[in-house]
PDB file of C-alpha atoms in Angstrom:
ATOM      1  CA  MET A   1      33.503  47.459 -14.776  1.00 52.00           C
ATOM      2  CA  LYS A   2      31.354  50.219 -16.181  1.00 48.00           C
ATOM      3  CA  ALA A   3      34.270  51.365 -18.290  1.00 47.00           C
ATOM      4  CA  ALA A   4      34.699  47.854 -19.757  1.00 45.00           C
ATOM      5  CA  ILE A   5      31.056  47.729 -20.758  1.00 46.00           C
ATOM      6  CA  LEU A   6      31.297  51.221 -22.241  1.00 41.00           C
ATOM      7  CA  VAL A   7      34.416  50.271 -24.261  1.00 40.00           C
ATOM      8  CA  ALA A   8      32.763  47.073 -25.478  1.00 44.00           C
ATOM      9  CA  ALA A   9      29.688  49.024 -26.535  1.00 44.00           C
ATOM     10  CA  LEU A  10      31.782  51.622 -28.383  1.00 43.00           C
ATOM     11  CA  VAL A  11      33.779  48.910 -30.135  1.00 42.00           C
ATOM     12  CA  SER A  12      30.525  47.184 -31.157  1.00 47.00           C
ATOM     13  CA  VAL A  13      28.995  50.410 -32.461  1.00 43.00           C
ATOM     14  CA  CYS A  14      32.134  51.300 -34.400  1.00 45.00           C
ATOM     15  CA  ALA A  15      32.476  47.800 -35.787  1.00 44.00           C
ATOM     16  CA  ALA A  16      28.846  47.730 -36.783  1.00 46.00           C
ATOM     17  CA  ALA A  17      29.215  51.119 -38.487  1.00 46.00           C
ATOM     18  CA  CYS A  18      32.271  49.903 -40.360  1.00 46.00           C
ATOM     19  CA  GLY A  19      30.749  46.545 -41.235  1.00 46.00           C
ATOM     20  CA  THR A  20      33.591  44.667 -39.501  1.00 44.00           C
ATOM     21  CA  PRO A  21      32.496  41.849 -37.216  1.00 45.00           C
ATOM     22  CA  VAL A  22      33.808  41.975 -33.657  1.00 41.00           C
ATOM     23  CA  VAL A  23      34.951  38.677 -32.257  1.00 44.00           C
ATOM     24  CA  GLY A  24      35.475  37.945 -28.599  1.00 47.00           C
ATOM     25  CA  VAL A  25      33.856  41.081 -27.176  1.00 42.00           C
ATOM     26  CA  PRO A  26      30.734  40.350 -25.156  1.00 46.00           C
ATOM     27  CA  VAL A  27      27.816  42.610 -26.041  1.00 40.00           C
ATOM     28  CA  PRO A  28      24.667  42.680 -23.959  1.00 45.00           C
ATOM     29  CA  VAL A  29      21.644  41.687 -26.047  1.00 41.00           C
ATOM     30  CA  GLN A  30      18.010  42.233 -25.251  1.00 45.00           C
ATOM     31  CA  VAL A  31      15.720  39.447 -26.369  1.00 41.00           C
ATOM     32  CA  ALA A  32      12.059  40.200 -26.771  1.00 45.00           C
ATOM     33  CA  VAL A  33       9.891  37.278 -25.862  1.00 47.00           C
ATOM     34  CA  THR A  34       6.519  37.245 -27.568  1.00 48.00           C
ATOM     35  CA  PRO A  35       3.932  35.261 -25.681  1.00 53.00           C
ATOM     36  CA  ALA A  36       2.344  32.373 -27.533  1.00 52.00           C
ATOM     37  CA  PRO A  37      -1.070  33.140 -28.990  1.00 52.00           C
ATOM     38  CA  THR A  38      -3.930  32.403 -26.688  1.00 50.00           C
ATOM     39  CA  THR A  39      -6.653  30.094 -27.897  1.00 48.00           C
ATOM     40  CA  SER A  40     -10.038  29.745 -26.390  1.00 46.00           C
ATOM     41  CA  THR A  41     -12.877  27.327 -26.776  1.00 47.00           C
ATOM     42  CA  THR A  42     -16.428  28.545 -26.968  1.00 45.00           C
ATOM     43  CA  VAL A  43     -19.318  26.205 -26.496  1.00 47.00           C
ATOM     44  CA  VAL A  44     -22.172  26.955 -28.869  1.00 43.00           C
ATOM     45  CA  ALA A  45     -25.559  25.431 -28.263  1.00 45.00           C
ATOM     46  CA  VAL A  46     -26.851  23.547 -31.280  1.00 44.00           C
ATOM     47  CA  PRO A  47     -30.623  23.610 -31.608  1.00 49.00           C
ATOM     48  CA  ALA A  48     -32.293  20.266 -31.231  1.00 48.00           C
ATOM     49  CA  ALA A  49     -33.480  18.584 -34.394  1.00 45.00           C
ATOM     50  CA  PRO A  50     -37.187  18.981 -35.020  1.00 46.00           C
ATOM     51  CA  GLN A  51     -39.372  16.096 -34.000  1.00 44.00           C
ATOM     52  CA  THR A  52     -41.235  16.078 -37.305  1.00 39.00           C
ATOM     53  CA  VAL A  53     -39.662  16.955 -40.612  1.00 41.00           C
ATOM     54  CA  TYR A  54     -41.885  18.123 -43.434  1.00 43.00           C
ATOM     55  CA  VAL A  55     -40.443  18.208 -46.904  1.00 46.00           C
ATOM     56  CA  GLN A  56     -42.371  20.682 -48.944  1.00 53.00           C
ATOM     57  CA  GLN A  57     -42.058  20.399 -52.676  1.00 56.00           C
ATOM     58  CA  PRO A  58     -41.884  23.549 -54.749  1.00 56.00           C
ATOM     59  CA  PRO A  59     -44.931  24.185 -56.874  1.00 56.00           C
ATOM     60  CA  VAL A  60     -44.741  23.157 -60.495  1.00 54.00           C
ATOM     61  CA  TYR A  61     -47.058  25.066 -62.756  1.00 55.00           C
ATOM     62  CA  VAL A  62     -46.548  24.563 -66.463  1.00 55.00           C
ATOM     63  CA  ALA A  63     -48.724  26.631 -68.761  1.00 52.00           C
ATOM     64  CA  PRO A  64     -48.573  26.349 -72.550  1.00 60.00           C
ATOM     65  CA  ALA A  65     -50.299  29.717 -72.872  1.00 65.00           C
ATOM     66  CA  ASP A  66     -50.189  32.553 -70.376  1.00 85.00           C
ATOM     67  CA  THR A  67     -53.842  33.476 -70.224  1.00 93.00           C
ATOM     68  CA  ALA A  68     -56.038  34.961 -67.521  1.00 95.00           C
ATOM     69  CA  GLU A  69     -57.905  31.653 -67.328  1.00 95.00           C
ATOM     70  CA  ALA A  70     -54.722  29.624 -66.772  1.00 95.00           C
ATOM     71  CA  ARG A  71     -53.501  32.147 -64.181  1.00 94.00           C
ATOM     72  CA  THR A  72     -56.804  31.791 -62.289  1.00 96.00           C
ATOM     73  CA  VAL A  73     -56.412  28.001 -62.034  1.00 96.00           C
ATOM     74  CA  VAL A  74     -52.763  28.368 -60.984  1.00 95.00           C
ATOM     75  CA  ALA A  75     -53.725  30.986 -58.356  1.00 96.00           C
ATOM     76  CA  TYR A  76     -56.405  28.613 -57.032  1.00 97.00           C
ATOM     77  CA  TYR A  77     -53.877  25.809 -56.434  1.00 96.00           C
ATOM     78  CA  ASP A  78     -51.299  28.242 -55.110  1.00 96.00           C
ATOM     79  CA  ALA A  79     -53.819  29.350 -52.456  1.00 96.00           C
ATOM     80  CA  ILE A  80     -54.546  25.718 -51.564  1.00 97.00           C
ATOM     81  CA  ASN A  81     -50.824  24.960 -51.216  1.00 96.00           C
ATOM     82  CA  ARG A  82     -50.417  27.979 -48.924  1.00 96.00           C
ATOM     83  CA  ARG A  83     -53.411  26.747 -46.899  1.00 96.00           C
ATOM     84  CA  ASP A  84     -55.162  30.015 -47.720  1.00 97.00           C
ATOM     85  CA  PHE A  85     -58.521  28.315 -48.142  1.00 97.00           C
ATOM     86  CA  SER A  86     -60.546  31.528 -48.009  1.00 97.00           C
ATOM     87  CA  THR A  87     -58.735  32.756 -51.140  1.00 97.00           C
ATOM     88  CA  ALA A  88     -59.166  29.376 -52.847  1.00 97.00           C
ATOM     89  CA  TRP A  89     -62.852  29.460 -51.880  1.00 97.00           C
ATOM     90  CA  SER A  90     -63.262  32.918 -53.444  1.00 97.00           C
ATOM     91  CA  LEU A  91     -61.365  31.872 -56.605  1.00 97.00           C
ATOM     92  CA  GLY A  92     -64.040  29.277 -57.303  1.00 96.00           C
ATOM     93  CA  GLY A  93     -63.816  26.684 -54.582  1.00 95.00           C
ATOM     94  CA  SER A  94     -67.309  27.735 -53.526  1.00 95.00           C
ATOM     95  CA  ARG A  95     -68.615  26.886 -57.009  1.00 94.00           C
ATOM     96  CA  ILE A  96     -66.942  23.477 -57.333  1.00 94.00           C
ATOM     97  CA  ALA A  97     -67.166  22.272 -53.715  1.00 91.00           C
ATOM     98  CA  GLY A  98     -70.210  20.155 -54.427  1.00 85.00           C
ATOM     99  CA  GLY A  99     -72.204  21.262 -51.422  1.00 85.00           C
ATOM    100  CA  GLY A 100     -71.474  21.003 -47.745  1.00 87.00           C
ATOM    101  CA  GLY A 101     -70.121  24.522 -47.326  1.00 93.00           C
ATOM    102  CA  TYR A 102     -66.771  26.014 -46.522  1.00 96.00           C
ATOM    103  CA  THR A 103     -65.850  23.773 -43.561  1.00 95.00           C
ATOM    104  CA  LYS A 104     -66.430  20.588 -45.542  1.00 95.00           C
ATOM    105  CA  TYR A 105     -64.421  22.079 -48.408  1.00 96.00           C
ATOM    106  CA  VAL A 106     -61.433  22.839 -46.140  1.00 96.00           C
ATOM    107  CA  ASN A 107     -61.651  19.403 -44.476  1.00 95.00           C
ATOM    108  CA  GLY A 108     -61.431  17.849 -47.943  1.00 94.00           C
ATOM    109  CA  PHE A 109     -57.773  18.942 -48.070  1.00 95.00           C
ATOM    110  CA  ALA A 110     -56.864  17.535 -44.638  1.00 95.00           C
ATOM    111  CA  THR A 111     -54.796  14.659 -46.047  1.00 95.00           C
ATOM    112  CA  THR A 112     -53.271  16.601 -48.959  1.00 95.00           C
ATOM    113  CA  SER A 113     -49.751  17.899 -48.368  1.00 95.00           C
ATOM    114  CA  TRP A 114     -49.079  19.529 -51.721  1.00 95.00           C
ATOM    115  CA  ASP A 115     -50.737  19.937 -55.114  1.00 96.00           C
ATOM    116  CA  THR A 116     -48.877  20.234 -58.374  1.00 95.00           C
ATOM    117  CA  VAL A 117     -50.978  21.380 -61.316  1.00 95.00           C
ATOM    118  CA  THR A 118     -49.871  21.266 -64.924  1.00 94.00           C
ATOM    119  CA  VAL A 119     -51.892  23.287 -67.395  1.00 94.00           C
ATOM    120  CA  THR A 120     -51.895  21.228 -70.596  1.00 94.00           C
ATOM    121  CA  ASP A 121     -54.170  23.346 -72.773  1.00 94.00           C
ATOM    122  CA  VAL A 122     -56.296  26.479 -72.784  1.00 94.00           C
ATOM    123  CA  ARG A 123     -59.193  26.859 -75.217  1.00 95.00           C
ATOM    124  CA  GLY A 124     -61.239  29.950 -74.552  1.00 95.00           C
ATOM    125  CA  SER A 125     -62.541  29.700 -70.993  1.00 97.00           C
ATOM    126  CA  THR A 126     -61.647  26.006 -70.610  1.00 97.00           C
ATOM    127  CA  VAL A 127     -58.358  25.127 -68.918  1.00 96.00           C
ATOM    128  CA  SER A 128     -57.172  21.512 -69.194  1.00 96.00           C
ATOM    129  CA  VAL A 129     -54.943  20.275 -66.379  1.00 96.00           C
ATOM    130  CA  VAL A 130     -53.190  17.308 -64.860  1.00 96.00           C
ATOM    131  CA  LEU A 131     -53.169  17.419 -61.066  1.00 96.00           C
ATOM    132  CA  SER A 132     -50.796  15.523 -58.799  1.00 96.00           C
ATOM    133  CA  ALA A 133     -51.834  15.606 -55.137  1.00 96.00           C
ATOM    134  CA  LEU A 134     -49.169  14.476 -52.656  1.00 97.00           C
ATOM    135  CA  GLN A 135     -50.856  12.983 -49.612  1.00 96.00           C
ATOM    136  CA  ALA A 136     -49.676  13.209 -45.999  1.00 95.00           C
ATOM    137  CA  ASP A 137     -48.909   9.461 -46.027  1.00 96.00           C
ATOM    138  CA  GLY A 138     -46.497   9.907 -48.960  1.00 95.00           C
ATOM    139  CA  THR A 139     -48.773   8.537 -51.671  1.00 96.00           C
ATOM    140  CA  THR A 140     -49.788  10.545 -54.708  1.00 96.00           C
ATOM    141  CA  ARG A 141     -53.221  10.866 -56.263  1.00 96.00           C
ATOM    142  CA  THR A 142     -53.372  11.962 -59.888  1.00 97.00           C
ATOM    143  CA  PHE A 143     -56.302  13.630 -61.633  1.00 97.00           C
ATOM    144  CA  SER A 144     -56.942  15.098 -65.057  1.00 97.00           C
ATOM    145  CA  GLY A 145     -59.704  17.241 -66.371  1.00 98.00           C
ATOM    146  CA  THR A 146     -60.862  20.755 -67.050  1.00 98.00           C
ATOM    147  CA  TYR A 147     -61.789  23.948 -65.270  1.00 98.00           C
ATOM    148  CA  THR A 148     -64.123  26.528 -66.729  1.00 98.00           C
ATOM    149  CA  VAL A 149     -63.135  30.070 -65.813  1.00 97.00           C
ATOM    150  CA  SER A 150     -65.478  33.020 -66.040  1.00 97.00           C
ATOM    151  CA  GLY A 151     -64.935  36.543 -64.763  1.00 96.00           C
ATOM    152  CA  GLY A 152     -61.643  35.658 -63.076  1.00 96.00           C
ATOM    153  CA  VAL A 153     -63.043  32.762 -61.003  1.00 97.00           C
ATOM    154  CA  ILE A 154     -63.497  29.052 -61.567  1.00 97.00           C
ATOM    155  CA  ALA A 155     -67.134  28.541 -62.532  1.00 97.00           C
ATOM    156  CA  GLY A 156     -67.045  24.767 -62.957  1.00 96.00           C
ATOM    157  CA  SER A 157     -64.837  21.714 -63.187  1.00 96.00           C
ATOM    158  CA  HIS A 158     -64.789  18.193 -64.484  1.00 97.00           C
ATOM    159  CA  MET A 159     -61.953  16.232 -62.878  1.00 96.00           C
ATOM    160  CA  THR A 160     -61.347  12.473 -62.991  1.00 97.00           C
ATOM    161  CA  ARG A 161     -58.987  10.495 -60.798  1.00 97.00           C
ATOM    162  CA  THR A 162     -56.468   8.647 -62.980  1.00 96.00           C
ATOM    163  CA  LYS A 163     -54.301   7.085 -60.257  1.00 88.00           C
TER     164      LYS A 163
END
C-alpha cells in the first residue's frame, strides 16, 4: 500500500514537472481551513442628554474703525458675555452703573443671556453703538447710543432702548 502511494506521488510530481495532467491517479490533498472571522459586539454607554440646553451665540462686534476707544467698548461687552463682571466693572461699569454698587450692577445682567454690540461710528473719544441684548426668556432688547472713553475705560454713556 505504501508503495502504491509512493508511485502515485512520484507520478504526480513528474507529471506536474512536465506540465502533463495525470488522470485517474488519486493524490492526497491537504486542505487548509481558515476559520471565519470573529465578530464581537461592544456596548458603549452614551451619556444622557443634558436637562437644560443653552445655545450661546457667538459675539458679533463690528467696528468701522479699529481704535483704542472702540476696542475698550468691545472689551467691556466681551467681559459681560463671559460673566467676568469684575473686569467689566473696571472697564467702566463702575462709572456708568448709576449708583447701587457692584452687586446691583451684576444683578442688572441676571436676565441677559448674551450681548451683541455693533460699533457704528467713532469720533474722537465717543463710540456710537447699537446693542442687542438676548434675554433668558428668548426675547431681545435693542439699544442705541454712545460711550465716552477716556484713559482706556468707559467714562460715560448715553444709551436709549429702541425695542
